[in-house]
mmCIF file of C-alpha atoms in Angstrom:
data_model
loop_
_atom_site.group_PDB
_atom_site.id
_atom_site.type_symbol
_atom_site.label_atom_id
_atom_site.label_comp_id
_atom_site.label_asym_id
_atom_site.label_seq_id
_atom_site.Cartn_x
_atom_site.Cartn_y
_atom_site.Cartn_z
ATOM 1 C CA UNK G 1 85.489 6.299 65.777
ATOM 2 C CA UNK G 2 88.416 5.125 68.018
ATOM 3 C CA UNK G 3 87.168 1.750 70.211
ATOM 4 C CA UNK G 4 88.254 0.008 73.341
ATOM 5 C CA UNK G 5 87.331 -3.653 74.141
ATOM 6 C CA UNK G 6 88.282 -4.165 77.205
ATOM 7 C CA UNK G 7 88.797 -8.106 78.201
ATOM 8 C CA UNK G 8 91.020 -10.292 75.972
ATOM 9 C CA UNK G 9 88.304 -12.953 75.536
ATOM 10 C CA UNK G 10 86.570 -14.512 72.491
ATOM 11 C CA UNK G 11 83.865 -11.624 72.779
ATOM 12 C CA UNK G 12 86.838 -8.578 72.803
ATOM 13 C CA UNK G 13 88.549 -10.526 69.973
ATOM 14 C CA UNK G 14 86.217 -10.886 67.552
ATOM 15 C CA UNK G 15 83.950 -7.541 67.485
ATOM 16 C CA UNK G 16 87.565 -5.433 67.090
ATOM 17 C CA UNK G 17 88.017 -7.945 63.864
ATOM 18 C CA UNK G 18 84.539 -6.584 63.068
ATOM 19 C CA UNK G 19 84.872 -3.115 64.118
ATOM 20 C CA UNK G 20 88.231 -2.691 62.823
ATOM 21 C CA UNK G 21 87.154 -3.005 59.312
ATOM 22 C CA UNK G 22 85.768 0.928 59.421
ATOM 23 C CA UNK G 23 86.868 1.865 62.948
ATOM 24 C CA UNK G 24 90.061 2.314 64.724
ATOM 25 C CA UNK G 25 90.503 -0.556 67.743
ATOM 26 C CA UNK G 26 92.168 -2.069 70.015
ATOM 27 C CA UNK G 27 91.951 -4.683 72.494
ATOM 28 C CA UNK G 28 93.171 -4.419 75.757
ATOM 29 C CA UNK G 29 94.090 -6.949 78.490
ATOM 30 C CA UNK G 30 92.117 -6.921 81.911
ATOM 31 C CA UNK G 31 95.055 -7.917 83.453
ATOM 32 C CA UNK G 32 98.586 -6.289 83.813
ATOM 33 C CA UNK G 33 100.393 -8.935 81.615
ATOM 34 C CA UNK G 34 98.579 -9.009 78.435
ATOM 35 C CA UNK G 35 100.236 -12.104 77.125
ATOM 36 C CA UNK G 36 98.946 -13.746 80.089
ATOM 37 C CA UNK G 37 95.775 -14.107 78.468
ATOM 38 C CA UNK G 38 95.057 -16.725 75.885
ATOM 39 C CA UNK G 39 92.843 -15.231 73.012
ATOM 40 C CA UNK G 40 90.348 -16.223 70.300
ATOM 41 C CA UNK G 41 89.552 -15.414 66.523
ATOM 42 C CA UNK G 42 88.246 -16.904 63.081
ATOM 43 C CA UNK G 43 88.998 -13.161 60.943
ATOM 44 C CA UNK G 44 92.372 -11.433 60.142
ATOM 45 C CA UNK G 45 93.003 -8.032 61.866
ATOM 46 C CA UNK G 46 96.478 -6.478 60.769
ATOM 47 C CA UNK G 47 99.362 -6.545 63.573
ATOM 48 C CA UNK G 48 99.347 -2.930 64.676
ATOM 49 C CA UNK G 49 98.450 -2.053 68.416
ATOM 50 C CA UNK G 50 94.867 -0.223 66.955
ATOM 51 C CA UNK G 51 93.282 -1.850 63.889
ATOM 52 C CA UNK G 52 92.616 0.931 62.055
ATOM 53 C CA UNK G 53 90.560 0.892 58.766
ATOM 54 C CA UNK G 54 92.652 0.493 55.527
ATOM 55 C CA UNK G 55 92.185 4.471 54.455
ATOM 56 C CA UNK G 56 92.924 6.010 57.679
ATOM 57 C CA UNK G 57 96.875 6.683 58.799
ATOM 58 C CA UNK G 58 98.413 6.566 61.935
ATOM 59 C CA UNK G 59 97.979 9.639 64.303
ATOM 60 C CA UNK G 60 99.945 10.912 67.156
ATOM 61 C CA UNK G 61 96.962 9.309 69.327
ATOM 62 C CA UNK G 62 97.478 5.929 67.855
ATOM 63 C CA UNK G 63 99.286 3.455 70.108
ATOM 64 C CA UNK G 64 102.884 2.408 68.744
ATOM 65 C CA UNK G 65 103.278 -1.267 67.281
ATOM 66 C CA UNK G 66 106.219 -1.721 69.677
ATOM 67 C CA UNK G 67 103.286 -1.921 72.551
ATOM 68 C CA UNK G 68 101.369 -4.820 71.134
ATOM 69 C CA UNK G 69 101.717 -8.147 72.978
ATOM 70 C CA UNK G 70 100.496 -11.520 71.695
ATOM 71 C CA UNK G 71 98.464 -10.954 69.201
ATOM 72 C CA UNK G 72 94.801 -12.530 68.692
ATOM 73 C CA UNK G 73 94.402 -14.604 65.239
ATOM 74 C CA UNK G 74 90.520 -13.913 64.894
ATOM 75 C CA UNK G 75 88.667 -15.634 62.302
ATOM 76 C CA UNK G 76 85.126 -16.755 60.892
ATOM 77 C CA UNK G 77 83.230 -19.711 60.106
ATOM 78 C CA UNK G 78 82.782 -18.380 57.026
ATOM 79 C CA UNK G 79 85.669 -17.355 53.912
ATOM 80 C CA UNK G 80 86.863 -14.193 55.652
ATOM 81 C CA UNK G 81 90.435 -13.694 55.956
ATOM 82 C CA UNK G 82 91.831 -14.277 59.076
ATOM 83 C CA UNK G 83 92.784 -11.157 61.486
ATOM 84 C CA UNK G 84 94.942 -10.356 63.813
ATOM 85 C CA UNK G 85 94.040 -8.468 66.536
ATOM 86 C CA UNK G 86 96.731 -7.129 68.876
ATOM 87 C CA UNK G 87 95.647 -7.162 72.435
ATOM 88 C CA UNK G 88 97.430 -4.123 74.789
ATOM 89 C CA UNK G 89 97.678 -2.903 78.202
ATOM 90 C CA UNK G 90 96.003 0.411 79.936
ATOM 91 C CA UNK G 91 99.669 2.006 79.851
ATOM 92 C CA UNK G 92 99.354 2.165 76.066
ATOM 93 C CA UNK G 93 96.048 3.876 75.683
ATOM 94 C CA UNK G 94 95.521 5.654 78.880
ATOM 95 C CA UNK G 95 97.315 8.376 76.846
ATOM 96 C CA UNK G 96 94.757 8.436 74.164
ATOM 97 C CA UNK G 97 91.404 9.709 73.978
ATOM 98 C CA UNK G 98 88.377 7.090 72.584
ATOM 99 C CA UNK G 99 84.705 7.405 71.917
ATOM 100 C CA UNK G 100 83.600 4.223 73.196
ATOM 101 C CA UNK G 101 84.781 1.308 75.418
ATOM 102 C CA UNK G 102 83.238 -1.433 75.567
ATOM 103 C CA UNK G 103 83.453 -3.686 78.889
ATOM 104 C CA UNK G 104 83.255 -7.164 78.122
ATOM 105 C CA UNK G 105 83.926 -7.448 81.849
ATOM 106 C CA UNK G 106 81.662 -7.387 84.718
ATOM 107 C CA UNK G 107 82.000 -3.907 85.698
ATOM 108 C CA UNK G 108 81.829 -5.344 89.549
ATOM 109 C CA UNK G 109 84.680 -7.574 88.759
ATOM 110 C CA UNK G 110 87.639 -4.465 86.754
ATOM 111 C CA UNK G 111 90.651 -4.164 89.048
ATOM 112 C CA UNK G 112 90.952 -1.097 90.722
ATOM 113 C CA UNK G 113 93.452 -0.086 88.217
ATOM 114 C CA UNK G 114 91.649 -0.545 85.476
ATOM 115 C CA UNK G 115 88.710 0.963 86.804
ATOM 116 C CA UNK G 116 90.693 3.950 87.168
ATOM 117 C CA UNK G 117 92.192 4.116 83.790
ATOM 118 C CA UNK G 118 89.080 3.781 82.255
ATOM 119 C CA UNK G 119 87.247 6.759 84.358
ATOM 120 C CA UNK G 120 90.471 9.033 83.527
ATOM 121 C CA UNK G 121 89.880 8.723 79.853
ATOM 122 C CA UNK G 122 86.319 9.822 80.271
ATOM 123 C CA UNK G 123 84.895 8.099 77.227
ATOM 124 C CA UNK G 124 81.633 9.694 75.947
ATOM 125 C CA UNK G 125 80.446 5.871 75.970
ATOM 126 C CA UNK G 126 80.680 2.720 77.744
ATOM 127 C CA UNK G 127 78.637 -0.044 76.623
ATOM 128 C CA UNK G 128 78.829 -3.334 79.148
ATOM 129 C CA UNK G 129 77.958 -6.926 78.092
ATOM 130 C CA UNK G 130 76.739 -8.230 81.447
ATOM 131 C CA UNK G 131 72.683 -8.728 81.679
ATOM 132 C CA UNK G 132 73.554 -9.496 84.892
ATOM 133 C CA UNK G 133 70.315 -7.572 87.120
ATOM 134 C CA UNK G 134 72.340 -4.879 88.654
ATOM 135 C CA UNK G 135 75.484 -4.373 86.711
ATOM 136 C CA UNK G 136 74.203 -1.478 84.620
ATOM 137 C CA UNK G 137 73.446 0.269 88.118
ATOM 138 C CA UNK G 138 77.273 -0.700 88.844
ATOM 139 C CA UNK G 139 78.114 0.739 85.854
ATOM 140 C CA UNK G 140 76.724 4.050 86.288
ATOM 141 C CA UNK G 141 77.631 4.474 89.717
ATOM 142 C CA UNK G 142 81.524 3.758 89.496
ATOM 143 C CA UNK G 143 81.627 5.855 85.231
ATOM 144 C CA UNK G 144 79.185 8.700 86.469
ATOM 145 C CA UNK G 145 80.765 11.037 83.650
ATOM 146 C CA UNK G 146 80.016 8.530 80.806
ATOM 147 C CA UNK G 147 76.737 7.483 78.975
ATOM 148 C CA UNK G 148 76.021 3.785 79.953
ATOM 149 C CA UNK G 149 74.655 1.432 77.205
ATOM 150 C CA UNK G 150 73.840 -2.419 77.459
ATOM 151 C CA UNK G 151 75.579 -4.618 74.093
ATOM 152 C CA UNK G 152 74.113 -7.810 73.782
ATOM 153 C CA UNK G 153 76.355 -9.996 71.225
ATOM 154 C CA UNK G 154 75.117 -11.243 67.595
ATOM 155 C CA UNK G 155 77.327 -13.493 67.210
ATOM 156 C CA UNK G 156 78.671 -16.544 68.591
ATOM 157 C CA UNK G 157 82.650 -16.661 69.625
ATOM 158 C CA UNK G 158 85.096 -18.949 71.187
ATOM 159 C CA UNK G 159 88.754 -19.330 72.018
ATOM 160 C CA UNK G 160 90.047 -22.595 69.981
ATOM 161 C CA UNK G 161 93.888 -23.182 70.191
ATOM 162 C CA UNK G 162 96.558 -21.469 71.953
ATOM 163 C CA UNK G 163 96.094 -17.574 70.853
ATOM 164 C CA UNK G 164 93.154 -18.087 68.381
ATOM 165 C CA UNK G 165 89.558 -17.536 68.116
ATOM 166 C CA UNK G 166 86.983 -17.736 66.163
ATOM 167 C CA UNK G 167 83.291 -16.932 65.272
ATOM 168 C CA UNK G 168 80.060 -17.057 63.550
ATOM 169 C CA UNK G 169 78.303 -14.160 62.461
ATOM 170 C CA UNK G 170 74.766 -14.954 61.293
ATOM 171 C CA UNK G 171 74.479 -12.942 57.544
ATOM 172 C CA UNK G 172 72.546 -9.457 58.010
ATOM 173 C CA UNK G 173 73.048 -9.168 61.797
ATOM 174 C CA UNK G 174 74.943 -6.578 63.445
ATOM 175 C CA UNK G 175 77.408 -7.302 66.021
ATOM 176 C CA UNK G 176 75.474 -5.876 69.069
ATOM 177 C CA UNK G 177 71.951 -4.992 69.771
ATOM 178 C CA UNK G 178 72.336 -1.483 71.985
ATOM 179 C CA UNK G 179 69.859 -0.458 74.383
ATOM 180 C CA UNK G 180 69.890 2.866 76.657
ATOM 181 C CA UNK G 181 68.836 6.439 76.652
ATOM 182 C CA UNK G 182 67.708 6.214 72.768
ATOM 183 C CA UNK G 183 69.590 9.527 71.446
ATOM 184 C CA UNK G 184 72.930 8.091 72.833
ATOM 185 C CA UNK G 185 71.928 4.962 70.882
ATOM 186 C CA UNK G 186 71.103 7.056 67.846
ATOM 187 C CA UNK G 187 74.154 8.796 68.310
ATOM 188 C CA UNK G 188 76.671 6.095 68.887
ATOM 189 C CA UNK G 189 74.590 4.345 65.817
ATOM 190 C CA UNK G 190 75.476 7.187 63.198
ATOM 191 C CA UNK G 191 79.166 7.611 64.800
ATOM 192 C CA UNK G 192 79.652 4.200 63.252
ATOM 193 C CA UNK G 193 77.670 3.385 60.564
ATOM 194 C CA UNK G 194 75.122 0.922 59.551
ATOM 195 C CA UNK G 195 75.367 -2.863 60.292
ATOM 196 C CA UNK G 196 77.594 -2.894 63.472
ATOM 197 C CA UNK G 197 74.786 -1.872 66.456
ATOM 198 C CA UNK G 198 71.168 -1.524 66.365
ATOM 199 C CA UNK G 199 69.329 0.531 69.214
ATOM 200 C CA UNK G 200 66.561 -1.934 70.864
ATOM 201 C CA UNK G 201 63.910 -1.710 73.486
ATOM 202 C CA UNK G 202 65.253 -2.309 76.796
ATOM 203 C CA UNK G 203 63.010 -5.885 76.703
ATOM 204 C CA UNK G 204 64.672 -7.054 73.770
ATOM 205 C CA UNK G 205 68.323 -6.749 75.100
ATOM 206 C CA UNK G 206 66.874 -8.676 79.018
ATOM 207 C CA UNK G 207 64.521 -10.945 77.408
ATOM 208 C CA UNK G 208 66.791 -13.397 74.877
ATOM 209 C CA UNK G 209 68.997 -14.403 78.178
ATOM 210 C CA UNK G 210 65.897 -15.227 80.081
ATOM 211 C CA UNK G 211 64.863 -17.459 77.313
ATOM 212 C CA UNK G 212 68.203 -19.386 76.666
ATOM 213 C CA UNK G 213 70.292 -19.467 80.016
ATOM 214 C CA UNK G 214 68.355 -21.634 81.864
ATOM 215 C CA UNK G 215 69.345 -23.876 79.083
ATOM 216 C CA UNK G 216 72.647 -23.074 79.681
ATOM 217 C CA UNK G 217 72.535 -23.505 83.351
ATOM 218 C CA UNK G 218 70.637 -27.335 82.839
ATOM 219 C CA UNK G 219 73.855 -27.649 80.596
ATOM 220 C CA UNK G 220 76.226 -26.980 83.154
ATOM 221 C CA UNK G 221 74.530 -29.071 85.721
ATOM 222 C CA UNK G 222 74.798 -32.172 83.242
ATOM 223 C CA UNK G 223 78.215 -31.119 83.333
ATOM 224 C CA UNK G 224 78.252 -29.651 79.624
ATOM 225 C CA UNK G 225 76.475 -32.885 77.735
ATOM 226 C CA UNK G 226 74.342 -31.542 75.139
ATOM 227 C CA UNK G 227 72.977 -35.319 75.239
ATOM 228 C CA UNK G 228 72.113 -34.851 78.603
ATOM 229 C CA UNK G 229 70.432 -32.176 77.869
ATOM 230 C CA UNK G 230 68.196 -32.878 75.326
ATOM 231 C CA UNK G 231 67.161 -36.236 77.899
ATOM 232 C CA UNK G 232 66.162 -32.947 80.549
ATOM 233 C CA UNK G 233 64.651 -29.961 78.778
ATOM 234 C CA UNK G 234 61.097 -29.840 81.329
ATOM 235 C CA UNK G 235 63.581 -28.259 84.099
ATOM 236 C CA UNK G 236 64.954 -25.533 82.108
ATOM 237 C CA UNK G 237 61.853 -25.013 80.081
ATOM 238 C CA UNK G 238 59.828 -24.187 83.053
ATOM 239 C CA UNK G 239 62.614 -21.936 84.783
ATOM 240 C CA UNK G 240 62.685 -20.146 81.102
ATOM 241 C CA UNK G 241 58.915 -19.514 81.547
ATOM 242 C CA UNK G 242 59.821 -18.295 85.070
ATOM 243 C CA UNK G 243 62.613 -16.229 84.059
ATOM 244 C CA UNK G 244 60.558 -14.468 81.258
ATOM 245 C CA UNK G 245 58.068 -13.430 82.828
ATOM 246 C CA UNK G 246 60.173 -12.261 86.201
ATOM 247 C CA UNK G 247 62.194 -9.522 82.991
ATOM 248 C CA UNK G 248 58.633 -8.554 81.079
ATOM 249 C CA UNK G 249 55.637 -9.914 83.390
ATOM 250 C CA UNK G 250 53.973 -11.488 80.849
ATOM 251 C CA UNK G 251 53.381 -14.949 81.237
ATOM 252 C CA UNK G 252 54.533 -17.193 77.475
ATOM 253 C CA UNK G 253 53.463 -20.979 77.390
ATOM 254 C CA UNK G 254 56.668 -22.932 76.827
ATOM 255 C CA UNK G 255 56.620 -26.612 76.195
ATOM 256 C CA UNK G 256 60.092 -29.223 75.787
ATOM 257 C CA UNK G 257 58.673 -30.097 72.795
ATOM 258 C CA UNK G 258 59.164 -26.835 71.122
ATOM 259 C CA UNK G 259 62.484 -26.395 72.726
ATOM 260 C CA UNK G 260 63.644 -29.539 71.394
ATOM 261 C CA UNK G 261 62.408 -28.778 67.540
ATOM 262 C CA UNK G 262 64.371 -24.853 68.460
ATOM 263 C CA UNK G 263 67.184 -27.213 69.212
ATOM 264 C CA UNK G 264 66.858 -29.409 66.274
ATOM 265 C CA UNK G 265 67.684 -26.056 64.495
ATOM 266 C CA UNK G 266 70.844 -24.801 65.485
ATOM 267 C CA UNK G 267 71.821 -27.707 65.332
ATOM 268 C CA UNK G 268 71.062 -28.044 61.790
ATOM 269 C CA UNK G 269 71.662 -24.076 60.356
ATOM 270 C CA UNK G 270 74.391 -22.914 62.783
ATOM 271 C CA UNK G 271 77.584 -23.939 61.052
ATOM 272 C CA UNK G 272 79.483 -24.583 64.025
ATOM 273 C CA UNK G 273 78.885 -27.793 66.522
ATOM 274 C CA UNK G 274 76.815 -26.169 68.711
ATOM 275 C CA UNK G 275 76.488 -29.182 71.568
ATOM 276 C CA UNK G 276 80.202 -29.255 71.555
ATOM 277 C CA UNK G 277 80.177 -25.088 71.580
ATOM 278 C CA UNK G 278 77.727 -24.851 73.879
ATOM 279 C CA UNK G 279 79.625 -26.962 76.366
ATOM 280 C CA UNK G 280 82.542 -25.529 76.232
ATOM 281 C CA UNK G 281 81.778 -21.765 76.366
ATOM 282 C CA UNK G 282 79.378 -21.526 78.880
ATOM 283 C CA UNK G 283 81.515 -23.629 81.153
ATOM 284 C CA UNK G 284 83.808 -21.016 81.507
ATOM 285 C CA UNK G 285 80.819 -18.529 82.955
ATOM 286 C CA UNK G 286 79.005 -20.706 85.524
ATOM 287 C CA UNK G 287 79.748 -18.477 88.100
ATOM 288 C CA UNK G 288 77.482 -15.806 85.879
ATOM 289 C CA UNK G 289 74.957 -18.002 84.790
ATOM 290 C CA UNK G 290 73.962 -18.475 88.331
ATOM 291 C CA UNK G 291 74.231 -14.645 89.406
ATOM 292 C CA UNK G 292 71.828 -14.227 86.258
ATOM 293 C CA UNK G 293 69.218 -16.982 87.922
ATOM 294 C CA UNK G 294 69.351 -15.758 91.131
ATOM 295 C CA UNK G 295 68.566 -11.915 89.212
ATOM 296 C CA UNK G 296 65.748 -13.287 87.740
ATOM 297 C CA UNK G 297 64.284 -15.110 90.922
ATOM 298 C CA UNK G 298 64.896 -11.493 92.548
ATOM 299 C CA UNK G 299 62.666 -9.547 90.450
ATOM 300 C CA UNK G 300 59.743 -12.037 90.216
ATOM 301 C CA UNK G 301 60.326 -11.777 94.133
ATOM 302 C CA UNK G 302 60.056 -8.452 94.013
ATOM 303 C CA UNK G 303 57.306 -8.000 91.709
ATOM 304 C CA UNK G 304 55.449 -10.173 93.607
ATOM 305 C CA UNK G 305 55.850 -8.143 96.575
ATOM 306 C CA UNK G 306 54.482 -5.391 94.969
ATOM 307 C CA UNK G 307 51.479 -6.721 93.209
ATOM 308 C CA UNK G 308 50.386 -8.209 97.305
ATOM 309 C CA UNK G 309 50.892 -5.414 98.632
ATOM 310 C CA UNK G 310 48.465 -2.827 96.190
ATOM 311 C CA UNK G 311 45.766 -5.875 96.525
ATOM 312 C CA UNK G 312 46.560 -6.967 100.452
ATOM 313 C CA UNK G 313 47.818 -3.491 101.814
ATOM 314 C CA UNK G 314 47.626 -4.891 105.174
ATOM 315 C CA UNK G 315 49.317 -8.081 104.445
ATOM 316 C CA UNK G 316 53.636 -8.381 105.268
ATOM 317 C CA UNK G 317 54.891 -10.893 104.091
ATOM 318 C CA UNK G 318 54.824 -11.557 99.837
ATOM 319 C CA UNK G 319 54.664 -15.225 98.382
ATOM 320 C CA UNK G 320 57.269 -17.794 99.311
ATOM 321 C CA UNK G 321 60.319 -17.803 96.106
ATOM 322 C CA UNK G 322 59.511 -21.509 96.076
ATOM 323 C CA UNK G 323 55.654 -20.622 95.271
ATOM 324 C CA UNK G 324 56.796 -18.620 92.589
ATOM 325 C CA UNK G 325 59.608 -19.711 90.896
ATOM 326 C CA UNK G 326 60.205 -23.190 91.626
ATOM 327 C CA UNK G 327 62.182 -24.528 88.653
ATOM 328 C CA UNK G 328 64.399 -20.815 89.011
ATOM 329 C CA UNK G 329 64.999 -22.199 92.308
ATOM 330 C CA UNK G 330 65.101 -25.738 91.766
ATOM 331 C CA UNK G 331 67.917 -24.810 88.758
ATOM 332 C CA UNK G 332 69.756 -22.183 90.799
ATOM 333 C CA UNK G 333 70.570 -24.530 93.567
ATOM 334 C CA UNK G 334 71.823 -27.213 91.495
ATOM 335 C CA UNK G 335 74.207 -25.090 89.594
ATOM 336 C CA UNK G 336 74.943 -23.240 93.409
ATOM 337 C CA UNK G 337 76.633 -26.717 94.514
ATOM 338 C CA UNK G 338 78.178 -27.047 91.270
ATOM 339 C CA UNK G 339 80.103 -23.651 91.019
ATOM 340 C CA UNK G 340 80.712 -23.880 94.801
ATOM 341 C CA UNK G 341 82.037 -27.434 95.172
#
């Protein structure tokens, strides 16, 4: 299958290194000066615009190596070689047809230009990484002709130095759980093989970030000290109750004891410094992390409203937010004067 990533970041970077071992890919900039963008990577992609996989040759459709600009040097944890993954502009592909971009993006946040390139290739898919509540409604509405799938990522990624990045792939995973109408799933899943998506329940792709990013949002707030964290966990515990059950209305007990022993973990079988990781990456998506607690405060809101209204048909007005998710709130504020300050 031929793949777009669009967005330069650590994301983009590292699942064309892991597509591009069977699949044809390339990554393209989301702005107009591709070598404005810094990239990521711990696996070796060969320098060619596409990374195509070592038995296929180069087609009319394939973009030219005299195109690529500041190539990514992607690479794992682990002992795989080092790849390099050229990142492009629209002007190279728009000329090409491809069976599945994915938007690692906010679909709300593409330049009009890019939005435009993307609907004039028509691919059959477009998969978006934002859990953000509402972007997959974006998504349809401005790529009507085009199947719309949710990726959630497997793996963990970061930009290091300069143009590098790298990642962790936990052994047996597959780069992106996939959830959507299940035969486009099923059929994007056979277009390219085992081991690189798996088609999940729509719960299991909006439930994870309801668990872990009011973590990352207490994180942020202790201005990226794991230490501080660890000191703070009843806060984001409570909102990660809150948050769980405003995505799958089922209420979970959650105690900072058990966070801290999940905690204790990764810190212990992730082979990467996860406190100093942790800091870092999410730092550069506050703005997100808050758009995702404010989501989640939303739809407990509005569940609320409809549960009062089937048992109180007469009554207006629903429960206060404050009644019902007040460490949501409590969070969502303090990060609010953070990312606005």
């Amino acid at each position: 299958m031929k793949v777009v990533f669009q967005g330069a970041g650590a994301i983009g970077a590292a699942a064309a290194a892991l597509f591009g071992r069977r699949h044809e890919t390339v990554v393209v900039s989301r702005s107009a000066n591709p070598g404005s963008e810094a990239l990521n990577s711990p696996d070796t992609v060969r320098l060619q615009d596409t990374v195509r996989p070592q038995s296929s040759a180069p087609t009319r459709d394939t973009a030219r190596p005299r195109d690529a600009a500041y190539p990514r040097r992607v690479g794992s944890t682990g002992r795989e070689t080092v790849r390099r993954v050229p990142v492009v502009d629209w002007a190279t592909v728009s000329s090409s047809s491809w069976d599945l971009v994915v938007l690692t993006t906010r679909p709300g946040d593409l330049d009009e230009p890019v939005a435009a390139s993307i609907s004039g290739a028509r691919p059959s898919i477009i998969a978006i990484t934002s859990q953000v509540d509402g972007d997959r409604d974006i998504a349809v509405s401005m790529f009507p002709e085009s199947e719309i799938l949710v990726f959630s990522p497997a793996l963990l990624s970061e930009r290091t130095t300069g143009r590098n990045v790298r990642y962790w792939h936990p052994p047996g995973m597959p780069v992106f759980m996939a959830s959507g109408r299940r035969d486009a799933v099923r059929r994007l899943r056979r277009g390219l093989g085992g081991g690189l998506i798996v088609g999940v329940p729509d719960f299991m792709i909006s439930a994870p970030p309801a668990v872990f990013i009011p973590y990352v949002a207490e994180l942020s707030v202790r201005e990226g000290s794991w230490t501080a964290l660890r000191t703070h966990l009843r806060r984001p515990t409570q909102a990660s109750a809150e948050a769980v059950h405003a995505v799958t209305g089922v209420r979970i007990p959650m105690s900072a004891r058990g966070t801290g022993l999940v905690l204790d973990a990764l810190e212990l079988f992730v082979p990467i410094d996860v406190g100093e990781y942790a800091g870092r990456h999410f730092a550069r998506h506050e703005g997100q992390t808050l758009d995702m607690l404010n989501g989640w405060a939303g739809q407990m809101a509005r569940r609320a409203a409809r549960r009062d209204s089937q048992r109180n048909p007469k009554r207006n007005a629903a429960p206060a937010l404050a009644e019902l998710a007040p460490a949501l709130g409590e969070l969502a504020q303090a990060l609010r004067l953070r990312v606005t300050r």
